[in-house]
Coordinates of N, CA and C in Angstrom, one line a residue:
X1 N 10.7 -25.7 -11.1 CA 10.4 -24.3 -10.9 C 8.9 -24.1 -10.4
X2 N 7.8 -25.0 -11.0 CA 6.6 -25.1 -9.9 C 6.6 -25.0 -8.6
X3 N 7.4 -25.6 -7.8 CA 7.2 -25.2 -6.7 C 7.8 -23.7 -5.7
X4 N 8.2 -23.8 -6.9 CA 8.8 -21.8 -6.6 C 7.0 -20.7 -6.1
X5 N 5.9 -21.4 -7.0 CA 4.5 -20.8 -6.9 C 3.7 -21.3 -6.3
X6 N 3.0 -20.7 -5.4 CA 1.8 -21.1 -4.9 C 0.8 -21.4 -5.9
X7 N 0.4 -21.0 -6.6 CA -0.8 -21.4 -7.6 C 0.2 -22.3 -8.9
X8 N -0.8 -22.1 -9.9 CA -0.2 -22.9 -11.4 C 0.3 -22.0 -12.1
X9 N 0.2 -20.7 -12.2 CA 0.9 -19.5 -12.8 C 1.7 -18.8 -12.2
X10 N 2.8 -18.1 -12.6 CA 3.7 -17.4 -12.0 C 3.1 -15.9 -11.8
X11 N 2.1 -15.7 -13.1 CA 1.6 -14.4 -13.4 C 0.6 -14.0 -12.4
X12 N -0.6 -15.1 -12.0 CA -1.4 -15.2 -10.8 C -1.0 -15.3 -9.7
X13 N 0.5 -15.8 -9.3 CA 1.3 -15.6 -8.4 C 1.9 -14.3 -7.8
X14 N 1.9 -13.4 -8.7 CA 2.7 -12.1 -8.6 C 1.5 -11.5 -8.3
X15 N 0.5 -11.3 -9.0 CA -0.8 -11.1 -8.5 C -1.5 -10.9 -7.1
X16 N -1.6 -12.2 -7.2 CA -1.5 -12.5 -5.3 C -0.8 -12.0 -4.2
X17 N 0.7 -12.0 -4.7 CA 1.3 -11.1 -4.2 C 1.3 -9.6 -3.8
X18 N 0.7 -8.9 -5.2 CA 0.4 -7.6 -4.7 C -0.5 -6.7 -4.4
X19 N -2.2 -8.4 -4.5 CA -3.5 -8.1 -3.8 C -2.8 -7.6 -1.9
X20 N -2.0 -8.8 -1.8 CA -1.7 -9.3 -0.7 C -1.1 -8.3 0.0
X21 N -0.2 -7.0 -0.6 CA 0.2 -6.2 0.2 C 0.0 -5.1 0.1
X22 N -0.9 -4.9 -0.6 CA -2.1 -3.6 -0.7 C -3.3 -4.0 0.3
X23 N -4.0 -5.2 0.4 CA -4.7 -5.3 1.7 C -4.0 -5.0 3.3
X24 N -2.5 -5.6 3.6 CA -1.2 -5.2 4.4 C -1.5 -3.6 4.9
X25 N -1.1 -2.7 3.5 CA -0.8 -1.5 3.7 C -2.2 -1.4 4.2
X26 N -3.3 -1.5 3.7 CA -4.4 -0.5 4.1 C -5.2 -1.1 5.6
X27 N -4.5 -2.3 5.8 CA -4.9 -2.9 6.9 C -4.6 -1.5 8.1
X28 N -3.1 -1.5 7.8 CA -2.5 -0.7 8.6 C -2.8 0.5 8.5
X29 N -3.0 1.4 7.5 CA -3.2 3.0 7.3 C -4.9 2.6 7.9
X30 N -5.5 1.9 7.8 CA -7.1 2.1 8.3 C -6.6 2.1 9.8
X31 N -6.1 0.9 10.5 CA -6.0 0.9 12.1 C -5.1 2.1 12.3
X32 N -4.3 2.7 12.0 CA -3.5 4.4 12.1 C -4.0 5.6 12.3
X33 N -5.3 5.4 11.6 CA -6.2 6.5 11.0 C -7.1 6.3 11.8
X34 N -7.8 5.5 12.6 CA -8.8 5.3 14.0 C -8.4 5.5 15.0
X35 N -7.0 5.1 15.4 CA -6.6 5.1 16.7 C -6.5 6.8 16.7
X36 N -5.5 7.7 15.6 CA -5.6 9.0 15.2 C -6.5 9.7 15.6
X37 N -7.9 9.5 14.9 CA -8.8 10.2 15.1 C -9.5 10.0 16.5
X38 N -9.5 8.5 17.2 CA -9.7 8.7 18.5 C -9.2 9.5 19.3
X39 N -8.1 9.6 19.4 CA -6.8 10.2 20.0 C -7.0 12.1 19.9
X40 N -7.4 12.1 19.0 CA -7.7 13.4 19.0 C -9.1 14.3 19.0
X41 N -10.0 13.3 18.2 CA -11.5 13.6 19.4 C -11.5 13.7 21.1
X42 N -11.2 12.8 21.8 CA -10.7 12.7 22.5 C -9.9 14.3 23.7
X43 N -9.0 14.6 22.9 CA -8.4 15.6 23.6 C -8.8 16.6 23.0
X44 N -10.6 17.0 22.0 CA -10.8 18.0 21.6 C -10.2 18.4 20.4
X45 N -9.3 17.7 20.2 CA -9.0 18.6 18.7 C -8.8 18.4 17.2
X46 N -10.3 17.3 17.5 CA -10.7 17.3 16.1 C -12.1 17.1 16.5
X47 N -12.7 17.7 14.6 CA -14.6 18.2 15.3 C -14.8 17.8 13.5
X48 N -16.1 17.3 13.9 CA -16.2 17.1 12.4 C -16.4 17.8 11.1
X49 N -16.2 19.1 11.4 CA -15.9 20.1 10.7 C -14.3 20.0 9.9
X50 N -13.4 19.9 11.1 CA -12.0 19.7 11.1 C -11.9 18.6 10.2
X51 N -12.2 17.5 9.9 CA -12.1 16.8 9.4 C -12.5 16.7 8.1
X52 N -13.6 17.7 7.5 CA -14.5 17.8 6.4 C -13.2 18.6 5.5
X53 N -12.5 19.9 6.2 CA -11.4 20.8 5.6 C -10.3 19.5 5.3
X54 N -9.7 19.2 6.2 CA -8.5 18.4 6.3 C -8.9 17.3 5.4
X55 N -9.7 16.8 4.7 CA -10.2 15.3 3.7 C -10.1 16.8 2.4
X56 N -10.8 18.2 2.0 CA -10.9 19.0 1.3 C -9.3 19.3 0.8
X57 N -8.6 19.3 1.8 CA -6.7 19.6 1.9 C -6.1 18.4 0.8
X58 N -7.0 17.1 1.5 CA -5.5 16.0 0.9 C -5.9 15.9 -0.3
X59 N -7.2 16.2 -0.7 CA -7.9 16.0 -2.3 C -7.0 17.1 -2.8
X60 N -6.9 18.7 -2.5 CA -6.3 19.3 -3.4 C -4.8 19.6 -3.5
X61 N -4.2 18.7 -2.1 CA -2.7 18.9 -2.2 C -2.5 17.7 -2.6
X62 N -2.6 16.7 -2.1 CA -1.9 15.0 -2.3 C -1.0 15.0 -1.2
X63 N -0.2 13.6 -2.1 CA 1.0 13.4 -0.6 C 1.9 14.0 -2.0
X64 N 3.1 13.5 -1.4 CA 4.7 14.3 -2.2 C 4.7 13.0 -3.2
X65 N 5.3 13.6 -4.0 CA 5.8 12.3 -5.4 C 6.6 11.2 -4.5
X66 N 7.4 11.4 -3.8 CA 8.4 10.3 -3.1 C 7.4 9.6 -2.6
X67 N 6.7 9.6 -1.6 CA 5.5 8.8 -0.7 C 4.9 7.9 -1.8
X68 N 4.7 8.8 -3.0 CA 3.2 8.1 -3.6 C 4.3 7.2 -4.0
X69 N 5.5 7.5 -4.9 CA 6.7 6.4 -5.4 C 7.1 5.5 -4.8
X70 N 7.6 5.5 -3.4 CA 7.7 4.7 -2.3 C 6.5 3.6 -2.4
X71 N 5.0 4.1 -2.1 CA 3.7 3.1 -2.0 C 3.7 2.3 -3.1
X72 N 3.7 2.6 -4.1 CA 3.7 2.0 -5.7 C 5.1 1.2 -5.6
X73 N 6.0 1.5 -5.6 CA 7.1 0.2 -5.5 C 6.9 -0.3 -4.8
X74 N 7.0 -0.5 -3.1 CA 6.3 -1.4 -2.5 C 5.5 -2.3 -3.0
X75 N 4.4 -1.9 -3.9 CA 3.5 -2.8 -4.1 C 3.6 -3.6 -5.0
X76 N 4.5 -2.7 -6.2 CA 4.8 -3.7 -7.4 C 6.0 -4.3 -7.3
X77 N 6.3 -4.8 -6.7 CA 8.1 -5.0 -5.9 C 7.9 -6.6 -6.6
X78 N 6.9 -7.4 -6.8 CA 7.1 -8.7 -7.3 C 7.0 -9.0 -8.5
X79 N 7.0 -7.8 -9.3 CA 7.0 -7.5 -10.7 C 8.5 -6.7 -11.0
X80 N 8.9 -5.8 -10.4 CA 9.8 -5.2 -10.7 C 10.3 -6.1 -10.4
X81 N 11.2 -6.5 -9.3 CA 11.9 -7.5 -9.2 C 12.2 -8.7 -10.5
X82 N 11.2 -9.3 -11.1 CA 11.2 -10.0 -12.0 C 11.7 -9.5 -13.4
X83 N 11.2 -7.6 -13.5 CA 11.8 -7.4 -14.5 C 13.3 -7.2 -14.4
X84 N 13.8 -6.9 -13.4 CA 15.1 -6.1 -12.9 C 16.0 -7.5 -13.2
X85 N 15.7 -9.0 -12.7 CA 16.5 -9.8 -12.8 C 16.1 -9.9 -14.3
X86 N 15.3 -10.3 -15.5 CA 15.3 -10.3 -16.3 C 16.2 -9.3 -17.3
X87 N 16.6 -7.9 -16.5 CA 17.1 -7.5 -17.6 C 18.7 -7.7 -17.1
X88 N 19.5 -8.4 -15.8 CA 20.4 -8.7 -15.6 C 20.7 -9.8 -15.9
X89 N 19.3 -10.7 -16.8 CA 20.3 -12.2 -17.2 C 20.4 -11.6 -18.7
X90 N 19.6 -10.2 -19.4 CA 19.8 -9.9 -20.7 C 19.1 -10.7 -21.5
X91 N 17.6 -10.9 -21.2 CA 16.4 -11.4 -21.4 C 15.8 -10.5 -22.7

């Protein structure tokens, strides 16, 4: 079963795993978020004002419960997993 893991722990394994796709996600939401705001400096329609309101917006709205649920399983997907088979062998 060792070599099922990259490291000596399975625990530091899962770990790694979800350092690993939280740097993923934000790799991508950072490059999303630049090309965006190029894209729309660009054609004028965003000013750094616009952007001081719209950062003021997502602080007091958020995203929707689904999104933020969706990102969080995503991430902990190597943990869930382990618990989900654990409670199907009746662990």
């Amino acid at each position: 079963m060792a070599d099922d893991f990259f490291l000596d722990d399975p625990i530091q394994d899962k770990l790694l795993k979800i350092s690993m796709r939280i740097a993923q996600e934000l790799y991508v939401t950072h490059d999303r978020v630049k090309v965006l705001e190029y894209m729309l400096r660009q054609k004028g329609l965003l000013t750094d004002i616009d952007e001081k309101v719209a950062m003021e917006a997502l602080t007091s709205t958020g995203s929707g419960p689904d999104d933020k649920y969706a990102f969080v399983n995503r991430i902990l997907s190597p943990i869930v997993e382990d618990i989900e088979k654990s409670r199907e062998r009746g662990d």
